[in-house]
PDB file of C-alpha atoms and ligand atoms in Angstrom:
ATOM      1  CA  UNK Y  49      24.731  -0.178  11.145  1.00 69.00           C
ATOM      2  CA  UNK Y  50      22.184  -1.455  13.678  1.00 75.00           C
ATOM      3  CA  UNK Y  51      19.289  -3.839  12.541  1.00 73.00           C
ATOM      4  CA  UNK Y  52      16.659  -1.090  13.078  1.00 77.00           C
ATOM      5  CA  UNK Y  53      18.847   1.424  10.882  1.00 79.00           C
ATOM      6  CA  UNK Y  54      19.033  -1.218   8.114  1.00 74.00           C
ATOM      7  CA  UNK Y  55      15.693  -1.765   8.389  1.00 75.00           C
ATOM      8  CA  UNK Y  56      14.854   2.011   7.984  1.00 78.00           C
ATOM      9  CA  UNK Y  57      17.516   2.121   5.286  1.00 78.00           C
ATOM     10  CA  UNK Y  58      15.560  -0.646   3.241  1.00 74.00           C
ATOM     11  CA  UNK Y  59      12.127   0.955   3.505  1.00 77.00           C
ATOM     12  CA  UNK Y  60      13.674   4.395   1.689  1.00 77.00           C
ATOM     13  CA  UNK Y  61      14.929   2.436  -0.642  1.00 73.00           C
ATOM     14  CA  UNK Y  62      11.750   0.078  -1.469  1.00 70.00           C
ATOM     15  CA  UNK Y  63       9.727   3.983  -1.083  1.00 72.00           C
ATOM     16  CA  UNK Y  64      11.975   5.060  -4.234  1.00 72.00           C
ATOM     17  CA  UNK Y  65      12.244   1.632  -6.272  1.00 64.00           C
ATOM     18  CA  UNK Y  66       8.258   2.138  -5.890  1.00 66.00           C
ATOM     19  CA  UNK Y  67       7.913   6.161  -6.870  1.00 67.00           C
ATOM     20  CA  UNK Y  68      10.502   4.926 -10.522  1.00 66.00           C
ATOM     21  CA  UNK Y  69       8.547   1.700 -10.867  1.00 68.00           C
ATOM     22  CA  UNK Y  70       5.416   1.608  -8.873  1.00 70.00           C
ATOM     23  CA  UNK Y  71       4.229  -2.340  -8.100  1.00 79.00           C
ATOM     24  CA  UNK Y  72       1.879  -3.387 -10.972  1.00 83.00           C
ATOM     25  CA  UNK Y  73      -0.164  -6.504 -11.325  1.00 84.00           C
ATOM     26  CA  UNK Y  74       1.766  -9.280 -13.199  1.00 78.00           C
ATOM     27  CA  UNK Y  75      -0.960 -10.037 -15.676  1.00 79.00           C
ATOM     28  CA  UNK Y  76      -2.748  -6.474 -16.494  1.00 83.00           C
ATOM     29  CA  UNK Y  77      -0.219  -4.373 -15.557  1.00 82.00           C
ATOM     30  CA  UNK Y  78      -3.059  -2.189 -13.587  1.00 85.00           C
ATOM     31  CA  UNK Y  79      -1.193  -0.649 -10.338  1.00 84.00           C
ATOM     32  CA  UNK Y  80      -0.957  -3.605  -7.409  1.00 80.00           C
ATOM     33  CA  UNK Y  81       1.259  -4.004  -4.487  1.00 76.00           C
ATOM     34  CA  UNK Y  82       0.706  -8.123  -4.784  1.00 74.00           C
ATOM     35  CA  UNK Y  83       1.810  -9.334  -8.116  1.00 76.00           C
ATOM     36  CA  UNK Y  84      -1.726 -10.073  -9.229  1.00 82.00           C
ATOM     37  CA  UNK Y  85      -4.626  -7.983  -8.450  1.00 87.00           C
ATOM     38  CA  UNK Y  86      -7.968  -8.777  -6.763  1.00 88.00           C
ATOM     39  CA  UNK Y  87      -9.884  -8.494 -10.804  1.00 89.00           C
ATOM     40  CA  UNK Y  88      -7.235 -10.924 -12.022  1.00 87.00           C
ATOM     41  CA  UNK Y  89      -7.088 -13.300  -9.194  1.00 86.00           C
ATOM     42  CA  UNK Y  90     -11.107 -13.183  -9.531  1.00 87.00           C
ATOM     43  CA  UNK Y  91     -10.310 -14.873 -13.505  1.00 86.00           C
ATOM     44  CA  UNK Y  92      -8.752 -17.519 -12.553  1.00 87.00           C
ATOM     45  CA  UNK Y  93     -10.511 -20.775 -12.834  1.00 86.00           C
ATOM     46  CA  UNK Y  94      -9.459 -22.697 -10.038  1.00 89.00           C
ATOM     47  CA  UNK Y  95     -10.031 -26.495 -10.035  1.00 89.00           C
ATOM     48  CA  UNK Y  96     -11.482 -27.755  -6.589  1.00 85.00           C
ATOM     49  CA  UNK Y  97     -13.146 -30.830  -5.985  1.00 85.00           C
ATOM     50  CA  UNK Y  98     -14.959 -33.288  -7.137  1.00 84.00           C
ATOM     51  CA  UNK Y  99     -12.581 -34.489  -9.616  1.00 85.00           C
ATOM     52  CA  UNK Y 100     -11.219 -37.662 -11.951  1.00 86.00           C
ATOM     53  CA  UNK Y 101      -9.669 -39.360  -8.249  1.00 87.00           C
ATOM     54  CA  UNK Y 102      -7.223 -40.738 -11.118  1.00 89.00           C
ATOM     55  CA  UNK Y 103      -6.481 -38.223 -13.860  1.00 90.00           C
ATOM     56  CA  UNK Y 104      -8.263 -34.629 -11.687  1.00 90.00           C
ATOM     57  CA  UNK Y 105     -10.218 -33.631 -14.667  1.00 86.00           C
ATOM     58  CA  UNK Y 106     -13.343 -31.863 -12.961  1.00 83.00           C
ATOM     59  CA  UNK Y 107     -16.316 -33.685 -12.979  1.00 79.00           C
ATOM     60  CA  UNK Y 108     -19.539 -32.890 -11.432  1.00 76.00           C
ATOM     61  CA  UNK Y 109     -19.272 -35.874  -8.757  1.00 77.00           C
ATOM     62  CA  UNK Y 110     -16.215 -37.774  -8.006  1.00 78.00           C
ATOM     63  CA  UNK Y 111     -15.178 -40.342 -10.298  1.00 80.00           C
ATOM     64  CA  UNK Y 112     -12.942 -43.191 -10.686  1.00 80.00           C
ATOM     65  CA  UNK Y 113     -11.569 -42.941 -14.142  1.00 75.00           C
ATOM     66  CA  UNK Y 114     -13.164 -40.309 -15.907  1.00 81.00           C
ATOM     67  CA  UNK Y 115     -13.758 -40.627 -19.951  1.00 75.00           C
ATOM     68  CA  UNK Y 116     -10.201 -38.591 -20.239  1.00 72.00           C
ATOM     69  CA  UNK Y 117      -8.371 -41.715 -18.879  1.00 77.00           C
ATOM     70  CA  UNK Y 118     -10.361 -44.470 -18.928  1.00 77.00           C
ATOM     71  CA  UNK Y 119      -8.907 -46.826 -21.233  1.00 75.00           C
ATOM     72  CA  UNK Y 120      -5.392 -45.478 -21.064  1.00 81.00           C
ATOM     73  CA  UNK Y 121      -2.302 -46.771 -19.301  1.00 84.00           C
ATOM     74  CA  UNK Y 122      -1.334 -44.382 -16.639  1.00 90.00           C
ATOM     75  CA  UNK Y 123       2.014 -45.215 -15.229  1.00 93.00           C
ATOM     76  CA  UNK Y 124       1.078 -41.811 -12.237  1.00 95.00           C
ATOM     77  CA  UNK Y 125      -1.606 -43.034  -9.541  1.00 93.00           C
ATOM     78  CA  UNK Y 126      -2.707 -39.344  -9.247  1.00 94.00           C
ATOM     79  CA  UNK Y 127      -2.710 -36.376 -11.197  1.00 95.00           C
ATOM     80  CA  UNK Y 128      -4.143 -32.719  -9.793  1.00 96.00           C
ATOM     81  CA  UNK Y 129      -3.792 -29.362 -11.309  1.00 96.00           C
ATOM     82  CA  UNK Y 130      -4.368 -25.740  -9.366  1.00 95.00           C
ATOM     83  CA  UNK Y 131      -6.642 -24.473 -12.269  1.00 94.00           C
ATOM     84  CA  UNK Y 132      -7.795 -24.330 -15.861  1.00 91.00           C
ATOM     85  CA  UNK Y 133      -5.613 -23.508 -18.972  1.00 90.00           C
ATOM     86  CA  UNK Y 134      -7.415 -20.850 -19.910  1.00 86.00           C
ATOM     87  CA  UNK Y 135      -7.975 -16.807 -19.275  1.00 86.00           C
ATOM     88  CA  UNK Y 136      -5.678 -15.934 -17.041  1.00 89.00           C
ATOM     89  CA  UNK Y 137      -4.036 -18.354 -15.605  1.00 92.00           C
ATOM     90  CA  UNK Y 138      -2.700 -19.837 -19.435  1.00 91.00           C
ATOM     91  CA  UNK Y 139      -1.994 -15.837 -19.807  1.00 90.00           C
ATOM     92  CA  UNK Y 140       0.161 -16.205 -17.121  1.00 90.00           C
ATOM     93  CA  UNK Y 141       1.428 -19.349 -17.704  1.00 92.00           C
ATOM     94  CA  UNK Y 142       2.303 -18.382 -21.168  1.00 91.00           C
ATOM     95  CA  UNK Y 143       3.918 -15.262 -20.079  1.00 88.00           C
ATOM     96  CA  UNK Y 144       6.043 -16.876 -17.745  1.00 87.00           C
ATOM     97  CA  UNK Y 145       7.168 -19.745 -19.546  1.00 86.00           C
ATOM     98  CA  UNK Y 146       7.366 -18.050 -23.219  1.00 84.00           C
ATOM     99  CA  UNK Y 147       7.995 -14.341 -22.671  1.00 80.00           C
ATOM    100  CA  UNK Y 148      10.404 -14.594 -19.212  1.00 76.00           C
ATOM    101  CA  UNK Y 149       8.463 -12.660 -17.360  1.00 73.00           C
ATOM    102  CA  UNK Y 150      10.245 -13.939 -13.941  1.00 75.00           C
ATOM    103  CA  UNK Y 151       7.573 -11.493 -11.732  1.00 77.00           C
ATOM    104  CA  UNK Y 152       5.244 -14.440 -12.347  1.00 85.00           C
ATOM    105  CA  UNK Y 153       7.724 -17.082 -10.531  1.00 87.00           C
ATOM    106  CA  UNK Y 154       6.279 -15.832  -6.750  1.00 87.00           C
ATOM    107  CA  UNK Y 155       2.511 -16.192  -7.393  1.00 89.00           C
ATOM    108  CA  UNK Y 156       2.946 -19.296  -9.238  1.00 93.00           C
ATOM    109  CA  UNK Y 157       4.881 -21.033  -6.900  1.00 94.00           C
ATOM    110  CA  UNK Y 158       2.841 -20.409  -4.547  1.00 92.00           C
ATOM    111  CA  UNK Y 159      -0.282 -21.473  -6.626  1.00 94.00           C
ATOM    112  CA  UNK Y 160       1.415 -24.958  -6.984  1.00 96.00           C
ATOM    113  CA  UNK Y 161       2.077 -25.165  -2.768  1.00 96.00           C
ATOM    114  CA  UNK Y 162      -1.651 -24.110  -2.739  1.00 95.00           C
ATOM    115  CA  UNK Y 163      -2.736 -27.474  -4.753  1.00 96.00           C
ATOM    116  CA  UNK Y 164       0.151 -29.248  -2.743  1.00 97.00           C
ATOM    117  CA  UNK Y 165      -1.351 -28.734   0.814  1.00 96.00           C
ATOM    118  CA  UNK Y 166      -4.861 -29.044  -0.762  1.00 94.00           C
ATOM    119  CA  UNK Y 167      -4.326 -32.654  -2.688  1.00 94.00           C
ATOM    120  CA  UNK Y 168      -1.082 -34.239  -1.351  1.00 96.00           C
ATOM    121  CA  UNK Y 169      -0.549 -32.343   1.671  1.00 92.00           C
ATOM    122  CA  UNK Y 170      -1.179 -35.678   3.809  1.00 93.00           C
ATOM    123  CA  UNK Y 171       1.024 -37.870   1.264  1.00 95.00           C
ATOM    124  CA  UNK Y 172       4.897 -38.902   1.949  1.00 96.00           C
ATOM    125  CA  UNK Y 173       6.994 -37.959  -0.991  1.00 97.00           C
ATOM    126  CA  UNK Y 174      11.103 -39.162  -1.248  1.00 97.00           C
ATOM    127  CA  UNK Y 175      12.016 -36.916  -3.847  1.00 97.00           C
ATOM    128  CA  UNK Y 176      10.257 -33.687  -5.827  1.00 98.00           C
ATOM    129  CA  UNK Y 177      11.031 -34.227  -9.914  1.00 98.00           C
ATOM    130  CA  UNK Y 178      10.664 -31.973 -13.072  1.00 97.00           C
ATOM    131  CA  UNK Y 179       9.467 -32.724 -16.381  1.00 96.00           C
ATOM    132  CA  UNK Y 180      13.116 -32.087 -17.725  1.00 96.00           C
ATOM    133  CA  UNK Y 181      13.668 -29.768 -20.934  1.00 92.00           C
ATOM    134  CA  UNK Y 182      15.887 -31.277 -23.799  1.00 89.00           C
ATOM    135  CA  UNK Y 183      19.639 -29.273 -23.977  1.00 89.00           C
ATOM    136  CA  UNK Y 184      18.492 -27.492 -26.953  1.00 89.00           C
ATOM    137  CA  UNK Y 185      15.396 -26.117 -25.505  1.00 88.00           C
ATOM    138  CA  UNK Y 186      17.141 -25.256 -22.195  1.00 89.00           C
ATOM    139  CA  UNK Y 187      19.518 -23.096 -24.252  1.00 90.00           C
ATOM    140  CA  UNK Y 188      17.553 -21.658 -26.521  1.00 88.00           C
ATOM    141  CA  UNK Y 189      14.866 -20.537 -23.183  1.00 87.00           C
ATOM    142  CA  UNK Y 190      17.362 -19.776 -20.284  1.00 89.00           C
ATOM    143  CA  UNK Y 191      15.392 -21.502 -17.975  1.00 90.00           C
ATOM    144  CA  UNK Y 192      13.055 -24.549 -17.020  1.00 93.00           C
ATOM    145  CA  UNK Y 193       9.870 -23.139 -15.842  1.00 92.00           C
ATOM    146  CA  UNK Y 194       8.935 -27.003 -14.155  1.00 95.00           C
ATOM    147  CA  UNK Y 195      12.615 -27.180 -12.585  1.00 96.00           C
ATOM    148  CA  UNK Y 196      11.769 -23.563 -11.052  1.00 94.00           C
ATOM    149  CA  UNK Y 197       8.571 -24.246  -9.643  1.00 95.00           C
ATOM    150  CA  UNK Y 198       9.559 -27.445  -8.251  1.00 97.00           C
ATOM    151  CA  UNK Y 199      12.808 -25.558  -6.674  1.00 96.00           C
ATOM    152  CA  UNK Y 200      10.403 -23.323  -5.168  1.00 95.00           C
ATOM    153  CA  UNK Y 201       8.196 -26.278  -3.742  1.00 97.00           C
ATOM    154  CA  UNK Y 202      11.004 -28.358  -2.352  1.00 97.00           C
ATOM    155  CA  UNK Y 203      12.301 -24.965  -0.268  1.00 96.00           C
ATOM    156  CA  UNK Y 204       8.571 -24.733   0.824  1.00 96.00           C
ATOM    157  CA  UNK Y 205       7.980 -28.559   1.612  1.00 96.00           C
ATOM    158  CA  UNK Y 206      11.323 -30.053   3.030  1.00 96.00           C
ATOM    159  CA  UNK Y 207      10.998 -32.230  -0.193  1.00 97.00           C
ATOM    160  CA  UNK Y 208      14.452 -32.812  -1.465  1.00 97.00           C
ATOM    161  CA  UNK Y 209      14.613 -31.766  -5.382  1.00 97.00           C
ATOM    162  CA  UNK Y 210      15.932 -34.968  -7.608  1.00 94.00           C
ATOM    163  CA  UNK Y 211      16.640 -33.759 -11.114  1.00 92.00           C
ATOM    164  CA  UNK Y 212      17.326 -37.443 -12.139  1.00 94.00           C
ATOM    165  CA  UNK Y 213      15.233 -37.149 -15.236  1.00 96.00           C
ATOM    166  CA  UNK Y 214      16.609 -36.196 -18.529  1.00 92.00           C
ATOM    167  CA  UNK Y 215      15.242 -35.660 -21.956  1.00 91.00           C
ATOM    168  CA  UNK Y 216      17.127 -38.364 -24.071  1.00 89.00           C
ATOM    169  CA  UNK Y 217      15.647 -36.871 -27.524  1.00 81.00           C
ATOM    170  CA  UNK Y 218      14.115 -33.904 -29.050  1.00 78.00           C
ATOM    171  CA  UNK Y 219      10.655 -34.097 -29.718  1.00 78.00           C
ATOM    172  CA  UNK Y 220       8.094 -31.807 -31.639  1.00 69.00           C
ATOM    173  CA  UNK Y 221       6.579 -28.810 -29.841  1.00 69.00           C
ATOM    174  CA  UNK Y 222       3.377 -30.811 -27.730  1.00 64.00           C
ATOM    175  CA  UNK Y 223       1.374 -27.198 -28.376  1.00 64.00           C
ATOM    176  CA  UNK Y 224       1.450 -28.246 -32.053  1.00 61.00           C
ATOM    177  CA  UNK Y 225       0.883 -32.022 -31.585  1.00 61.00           C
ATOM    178  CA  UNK Y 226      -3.022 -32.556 -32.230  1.00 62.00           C
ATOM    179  CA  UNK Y 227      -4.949 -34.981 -30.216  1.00 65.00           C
ATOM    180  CA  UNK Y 228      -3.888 -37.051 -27.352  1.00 64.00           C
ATOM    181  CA  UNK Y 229      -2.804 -40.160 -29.641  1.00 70.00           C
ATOM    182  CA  UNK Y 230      -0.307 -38.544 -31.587  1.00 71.00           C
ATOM    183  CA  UNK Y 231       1.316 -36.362 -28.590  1.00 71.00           C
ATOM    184  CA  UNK Y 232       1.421 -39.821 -27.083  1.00 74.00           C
ATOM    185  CA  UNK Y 233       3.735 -40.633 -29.870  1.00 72.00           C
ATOM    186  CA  UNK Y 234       5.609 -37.360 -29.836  1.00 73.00           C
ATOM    187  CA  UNK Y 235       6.963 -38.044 -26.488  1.00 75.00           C
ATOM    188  CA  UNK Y 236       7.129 -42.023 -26.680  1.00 79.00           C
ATOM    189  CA  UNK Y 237      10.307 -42.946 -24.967  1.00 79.00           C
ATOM    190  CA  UNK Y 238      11.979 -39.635 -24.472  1.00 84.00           C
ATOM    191  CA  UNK Y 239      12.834 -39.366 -20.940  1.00 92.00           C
ATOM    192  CA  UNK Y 240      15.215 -41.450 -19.222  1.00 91.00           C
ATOM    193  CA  UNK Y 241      17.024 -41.202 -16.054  1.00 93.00           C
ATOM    194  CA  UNK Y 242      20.505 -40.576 -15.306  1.00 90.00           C
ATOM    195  CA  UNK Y 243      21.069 -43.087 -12.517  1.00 83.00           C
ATOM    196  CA  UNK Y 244      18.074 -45.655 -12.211  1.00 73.00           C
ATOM    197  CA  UNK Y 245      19.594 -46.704  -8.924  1.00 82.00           C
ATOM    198  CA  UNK Y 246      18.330 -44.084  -7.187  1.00 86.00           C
ATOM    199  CA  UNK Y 247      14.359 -44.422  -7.411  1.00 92.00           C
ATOM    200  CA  UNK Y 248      14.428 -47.334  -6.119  1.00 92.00           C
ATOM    201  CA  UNK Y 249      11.392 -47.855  -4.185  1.00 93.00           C
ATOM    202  CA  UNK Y 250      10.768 -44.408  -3.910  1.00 95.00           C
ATOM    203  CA  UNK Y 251       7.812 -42.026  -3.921  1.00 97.00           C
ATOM    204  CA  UNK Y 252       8.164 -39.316  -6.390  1.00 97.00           C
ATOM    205  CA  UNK Y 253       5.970 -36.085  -6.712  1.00 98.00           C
ATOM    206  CA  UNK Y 254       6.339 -34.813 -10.394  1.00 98.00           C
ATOM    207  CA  UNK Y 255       6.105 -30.658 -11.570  1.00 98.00           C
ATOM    208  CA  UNK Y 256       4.998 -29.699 -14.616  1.00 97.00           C
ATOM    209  CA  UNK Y 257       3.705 -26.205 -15.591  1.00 95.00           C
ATOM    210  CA  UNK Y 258       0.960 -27.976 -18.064  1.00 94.00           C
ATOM    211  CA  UNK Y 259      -0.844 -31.048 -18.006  1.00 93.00           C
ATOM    212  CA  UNK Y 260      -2.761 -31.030 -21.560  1.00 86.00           C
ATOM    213  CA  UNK Y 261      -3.235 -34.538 -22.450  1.00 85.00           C
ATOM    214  CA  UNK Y 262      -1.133 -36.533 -19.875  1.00 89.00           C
ATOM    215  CA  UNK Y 263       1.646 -37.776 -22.310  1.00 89.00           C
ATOM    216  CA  UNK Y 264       4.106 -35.915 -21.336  1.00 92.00           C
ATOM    217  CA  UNK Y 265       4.034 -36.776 -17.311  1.00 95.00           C
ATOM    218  CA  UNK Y 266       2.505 -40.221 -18.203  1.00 93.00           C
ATOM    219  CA  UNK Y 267       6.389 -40.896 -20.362  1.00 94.00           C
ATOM    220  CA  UNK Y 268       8.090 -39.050 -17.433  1.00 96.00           C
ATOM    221  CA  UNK Y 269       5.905 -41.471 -15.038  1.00 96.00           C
ATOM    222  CA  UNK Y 270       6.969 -44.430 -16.936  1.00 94.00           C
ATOM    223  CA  UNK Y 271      10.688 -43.897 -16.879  1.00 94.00           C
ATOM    224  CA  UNK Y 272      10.429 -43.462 -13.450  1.00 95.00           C
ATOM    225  CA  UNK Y 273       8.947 -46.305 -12.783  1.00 94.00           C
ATOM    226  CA  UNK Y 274      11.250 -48.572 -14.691  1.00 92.00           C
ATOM    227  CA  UNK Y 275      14.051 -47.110 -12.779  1.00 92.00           C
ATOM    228  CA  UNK Y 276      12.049 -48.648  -9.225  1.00 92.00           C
ATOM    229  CA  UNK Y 277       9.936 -45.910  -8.028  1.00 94.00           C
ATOM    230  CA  UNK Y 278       6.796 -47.307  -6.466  1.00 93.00           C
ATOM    231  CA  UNK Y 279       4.744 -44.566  -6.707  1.00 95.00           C
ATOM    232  CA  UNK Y 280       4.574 -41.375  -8.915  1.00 96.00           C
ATOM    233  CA  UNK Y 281       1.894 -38.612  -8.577  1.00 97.00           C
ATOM    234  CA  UNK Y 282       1.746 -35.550 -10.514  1.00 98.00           C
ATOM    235  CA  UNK Y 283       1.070 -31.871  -9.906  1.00 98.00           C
ATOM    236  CA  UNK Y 284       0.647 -28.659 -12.313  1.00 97.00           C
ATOM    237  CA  UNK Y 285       0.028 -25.513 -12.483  1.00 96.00           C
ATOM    238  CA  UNK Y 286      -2.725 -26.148 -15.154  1.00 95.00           C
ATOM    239  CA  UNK Y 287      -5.001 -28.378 -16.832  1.00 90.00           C
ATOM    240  CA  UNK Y 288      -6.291 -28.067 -20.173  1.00 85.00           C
ATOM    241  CA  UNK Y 289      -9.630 -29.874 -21.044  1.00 75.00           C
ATOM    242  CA  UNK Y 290     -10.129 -29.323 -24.612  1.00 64.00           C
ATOM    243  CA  UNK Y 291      -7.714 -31.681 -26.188  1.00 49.00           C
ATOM    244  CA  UNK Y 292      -9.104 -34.937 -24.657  1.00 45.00           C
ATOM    245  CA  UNK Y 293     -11.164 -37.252 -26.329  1.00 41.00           C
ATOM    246  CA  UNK Y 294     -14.914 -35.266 -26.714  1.00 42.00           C
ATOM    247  CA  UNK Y 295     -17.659 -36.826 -24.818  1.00 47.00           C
ATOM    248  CA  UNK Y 296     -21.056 -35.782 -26.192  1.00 40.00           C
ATOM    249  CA  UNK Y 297     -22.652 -33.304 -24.026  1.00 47.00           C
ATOM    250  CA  UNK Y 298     -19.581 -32.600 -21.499  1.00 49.00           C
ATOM    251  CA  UNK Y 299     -19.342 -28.331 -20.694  1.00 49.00           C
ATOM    252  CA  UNK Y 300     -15.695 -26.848 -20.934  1.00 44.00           C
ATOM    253  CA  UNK Y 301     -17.192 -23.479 -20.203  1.00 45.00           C
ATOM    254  CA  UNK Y 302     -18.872 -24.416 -16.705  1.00 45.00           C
ATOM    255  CA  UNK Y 303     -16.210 -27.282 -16.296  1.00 44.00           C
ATOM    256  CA  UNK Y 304     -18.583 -30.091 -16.251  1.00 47.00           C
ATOM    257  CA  UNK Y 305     -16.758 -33.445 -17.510  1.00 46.00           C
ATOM    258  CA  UNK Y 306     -19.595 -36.073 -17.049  1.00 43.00           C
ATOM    259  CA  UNK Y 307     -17.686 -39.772 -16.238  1.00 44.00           C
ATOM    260  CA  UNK Y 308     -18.899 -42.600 -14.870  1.00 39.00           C
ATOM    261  CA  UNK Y 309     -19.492 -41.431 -10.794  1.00 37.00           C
ATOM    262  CA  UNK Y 310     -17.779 -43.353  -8.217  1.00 35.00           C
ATOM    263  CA  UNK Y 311     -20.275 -44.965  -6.920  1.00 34.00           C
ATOM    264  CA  UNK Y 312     -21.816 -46.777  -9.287  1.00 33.00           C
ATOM    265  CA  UNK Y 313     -18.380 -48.729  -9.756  1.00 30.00           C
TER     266      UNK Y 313
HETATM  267 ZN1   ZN K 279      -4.551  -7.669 -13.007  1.00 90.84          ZN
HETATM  268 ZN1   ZN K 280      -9.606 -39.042 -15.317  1.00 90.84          ZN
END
């Protein structure tokens, strides 16, 4: 069969996969062609600049360490997130990560490449790394949603994929870990790495779906810094700012996290 045949063959076929199950939008299931559909994609609270330089909370002027991490021991030099937790891109998130809905994979990965070439696009990373799942959860799930977003980026980037991070204990579900002290101590100590030979020196980019607090990457962070790695930075699909410390008169609703603006430091 000639290419042009095939390629005549493979429009039928997408014609009558369409007339059985005509495209629908991911998240409202309203009829779309592109996953997610132009009143969706309007919901989603995207996370631009200025930010935390540190942590990426949104601020209303650039800051240095914002009230989220000042006072905290960060073991990542930078931490950015495409949008908010909330509406529709935690529906999606959620649907994704707790329902399976693998439609969601495309969109998403390309929402992380998005914040890639908008924050670290300019930065030189050795390895791409996952917040690992523990055996139990990876059984129970089918799936890591952090291993198949950063899959997805390292095809995109060039950026080999390390997987040398693994969960060395279960811990308590984070969602139902209260504020930002305890989940630290959910996750204290929990991830190790398989070989610590092999981040030596390096520059790591870590995926998670989530950033809610920072524990979690901040423990994944650490371990890879004990194993050598000079420098970790993080990227998510997410960022919640409602479980952070509360600073009196800071707006979730028109994302305004007041901090201490960089230039007066
Ligand atoms: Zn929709
Ligand atoms: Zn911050």
């Amino acid at each position: 069969m000639s290419r042009r045949e095939s390629g005549l063959l493979f429009k039928v076929w997408e014609g009558l996969r369409d007339l059985v199950y005509p495209p629908v939008c991911a998240v409202c299931g309203s009829p779309e062609e592109n996953f997610l559909c132009s009143s969706c994609m309007e919901q989603l609270e995207k996370i631009h600049e200025p930010c935390c330089l540190w942590c990426g909370a949104p601020a209303s002027a650039p800051v240095a360490d914002c009230y989220e991490c000042r006072n905290r021991d960060f073991f990542f030099e930078k931490a950015r997130a495409y949008g908010l937790y909330e509406g529709k891109l935690g529906e999606m998130i959620k649907k994704f990560k707790f329902k399976g809905v693998r439609d969601l994979h495309p969109v998403l990965a390309s929402f992380i490449h998005q914040t890639y070439q908008e924050f670290f696009g300019n930065e030189k990373f050795d390895f791409l790394e996952f917040v690992p799942l523990s055996k139990k959860r990876l059984r129970e799930r089918g799936f890591n949603q952090s291993e198949l977003l950063a899959r997805s980026l390292s095809l995109r980037t060039g950026i080999p994929l390390s997987g040398a991070l693994v969960k060395t204990r279960e811990t308590g579900d984070q969602a139902r870990v209260g504020n930002y002290g305890e989940r630290e101590g959910n996750v204290k100590d929990a991830f190790a790495l398989k070989d610590r030979g092999v981040m030596r020196g390096k520059s790591i980019l870590l995926i998670d779906d989530v950033y809610t607090t920072g524990a979690t990457v901040n423990e994944c962070a650490a371990a890879l810094k004990r194993g050598g790695a000079y420098r970790v930075c993080v990227l998510t699909l997410a960022r919640s700012v409602k479980n952070g410390p509360q600073e009196p008169g800071r707006k979730v609703g028109n994302i305004e996290i007041a901090g201490v603006p960089f230039s007066k430091i």
